[in-house]
XYZ file of C-alpha atoms in Angstrom:
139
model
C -6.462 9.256 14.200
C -3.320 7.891 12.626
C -3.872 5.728 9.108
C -0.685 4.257 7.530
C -1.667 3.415 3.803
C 1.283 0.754 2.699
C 3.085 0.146 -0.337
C 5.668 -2.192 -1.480
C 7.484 -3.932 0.975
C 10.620 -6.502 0.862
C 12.908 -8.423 3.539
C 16.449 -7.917 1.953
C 18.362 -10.274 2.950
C 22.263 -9.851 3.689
C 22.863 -12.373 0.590
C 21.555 -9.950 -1.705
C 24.233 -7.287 -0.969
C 27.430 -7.211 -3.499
C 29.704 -6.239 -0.430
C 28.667 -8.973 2.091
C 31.790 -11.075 0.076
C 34.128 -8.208 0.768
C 33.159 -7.071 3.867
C 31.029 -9.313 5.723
C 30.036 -6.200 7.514
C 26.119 -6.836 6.505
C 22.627 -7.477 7.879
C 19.073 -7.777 7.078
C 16.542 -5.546 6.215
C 12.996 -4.425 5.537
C 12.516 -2.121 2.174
C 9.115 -0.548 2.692
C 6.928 2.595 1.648
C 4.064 3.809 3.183
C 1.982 7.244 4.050
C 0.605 8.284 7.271
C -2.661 10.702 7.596
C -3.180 11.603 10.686
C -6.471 14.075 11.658
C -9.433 14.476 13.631
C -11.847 11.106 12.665
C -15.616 11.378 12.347
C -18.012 8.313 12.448
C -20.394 8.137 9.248
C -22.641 5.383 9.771
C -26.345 6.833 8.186
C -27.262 5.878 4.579
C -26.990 9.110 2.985
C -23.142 9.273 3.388
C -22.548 5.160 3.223
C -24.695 4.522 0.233
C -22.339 6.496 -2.398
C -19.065 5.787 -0.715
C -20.489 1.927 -1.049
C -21.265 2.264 -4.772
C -17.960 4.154 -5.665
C -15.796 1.522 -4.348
C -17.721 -1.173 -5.495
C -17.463 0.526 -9.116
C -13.881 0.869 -8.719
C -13.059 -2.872 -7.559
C -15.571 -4.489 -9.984
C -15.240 -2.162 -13.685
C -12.227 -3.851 -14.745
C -14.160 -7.702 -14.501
C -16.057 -8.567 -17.308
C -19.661 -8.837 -15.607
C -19.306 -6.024 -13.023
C -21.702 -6.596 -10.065
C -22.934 -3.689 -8.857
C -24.799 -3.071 -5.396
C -27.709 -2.701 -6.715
C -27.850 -6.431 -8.265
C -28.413 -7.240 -4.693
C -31.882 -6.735 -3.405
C -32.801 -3.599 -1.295
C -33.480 -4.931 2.120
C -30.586 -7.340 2.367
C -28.085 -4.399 1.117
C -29.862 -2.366 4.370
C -29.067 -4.810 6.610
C -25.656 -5.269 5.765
C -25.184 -1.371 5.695
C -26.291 -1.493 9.450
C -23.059 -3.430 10.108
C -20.853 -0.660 8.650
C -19.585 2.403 10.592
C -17.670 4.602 7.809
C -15.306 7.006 8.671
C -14.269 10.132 7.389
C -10.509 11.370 8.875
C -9.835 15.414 8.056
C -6.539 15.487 7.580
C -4.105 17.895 8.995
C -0.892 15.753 8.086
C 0.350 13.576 5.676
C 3.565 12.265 5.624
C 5.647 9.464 3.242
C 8.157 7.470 4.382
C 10.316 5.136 2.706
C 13.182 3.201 3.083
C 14.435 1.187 -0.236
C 18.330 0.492 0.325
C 19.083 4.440 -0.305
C 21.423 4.114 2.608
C 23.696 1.445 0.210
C 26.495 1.370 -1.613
C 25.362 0.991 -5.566
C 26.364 -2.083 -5.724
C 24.202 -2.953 -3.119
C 21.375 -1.173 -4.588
C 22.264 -3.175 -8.214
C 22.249 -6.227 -6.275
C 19.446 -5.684 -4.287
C 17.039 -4.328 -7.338
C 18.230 -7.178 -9.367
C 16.869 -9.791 -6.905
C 13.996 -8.462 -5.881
C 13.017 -7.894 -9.664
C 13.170 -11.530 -10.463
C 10.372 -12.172 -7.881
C 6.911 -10.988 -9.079
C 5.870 -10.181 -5.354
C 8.904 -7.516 -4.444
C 9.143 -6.118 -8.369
C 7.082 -3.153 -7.150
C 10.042 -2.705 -4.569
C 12.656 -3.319 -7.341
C 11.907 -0.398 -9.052
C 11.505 1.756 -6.230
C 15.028 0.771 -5.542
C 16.105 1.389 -9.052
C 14.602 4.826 -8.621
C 15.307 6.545 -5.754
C 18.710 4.688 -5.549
C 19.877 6.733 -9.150
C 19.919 3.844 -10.935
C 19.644 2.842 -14.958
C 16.653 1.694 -15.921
């Protein structure tokens, strides 16, 4: 089984580049970075194994609210039935693999350019900074 977890992702438009005025030798782009597991996948669909994975990810989506719900607020036999409709998985993994691409391949004035627009734009900051980062930038 192959899983690709994703992380920040941008379109980077040939605008955004410093040299596209000198040059005009630009095009767009897609900034992303993701992992990949891939390993041998086993179904997981009786109670003993669902129940806990169920309770630690409700935990860890619902602590940070102030009135956590919690699956036990629900009552027993509707919580069963919905647990019938869930088939967990559990993937032993043999590899794991990043990958990234965040304009590492530019110029740096690209890679200014580039990390200054996406940081003005709360949806590709994450990217921004990757970009700042692994392109050997100032902070």
């Amino acid at each position: 089984m192959l899983v690709v977890f994703r992380g920040p992702d941008a379109y980077v438009s040939p605008s955004l580049y410093a040299t596209k005025k000198a040059t005009g030798k630009v095009v767009p782009t897609w900034n992303y970075a993701l992992v990949q597991a891939r390993g041998k996948v086993k179904l997981r669909d009786y109670s003993d194994w669902l129940t806990p994975q169920l309770n630690a990810l409700t935990t860890a989506r619902e602590e940070s609210r102030p009135e956590p719900w919690s699956v036990t607020d629900a009552p027993p036999d509707y919580i069963d039935a919905q647990k019938r409709a869930i088939v967990g998985i559990e993937i032993e993994i043999a590899v794991l693999e990043g990958k990234w691409k965040v304009s590492q391949n530019q110029p740096e004035s690209n890679r200014q350019s580039v990390a200054a627009a996406l940081g003005k734009d709360e949806r590709t900051h994450e990217m921004a900074q990757l970009v700042r980062t692994y392109g050997k930038l100032d902070p």
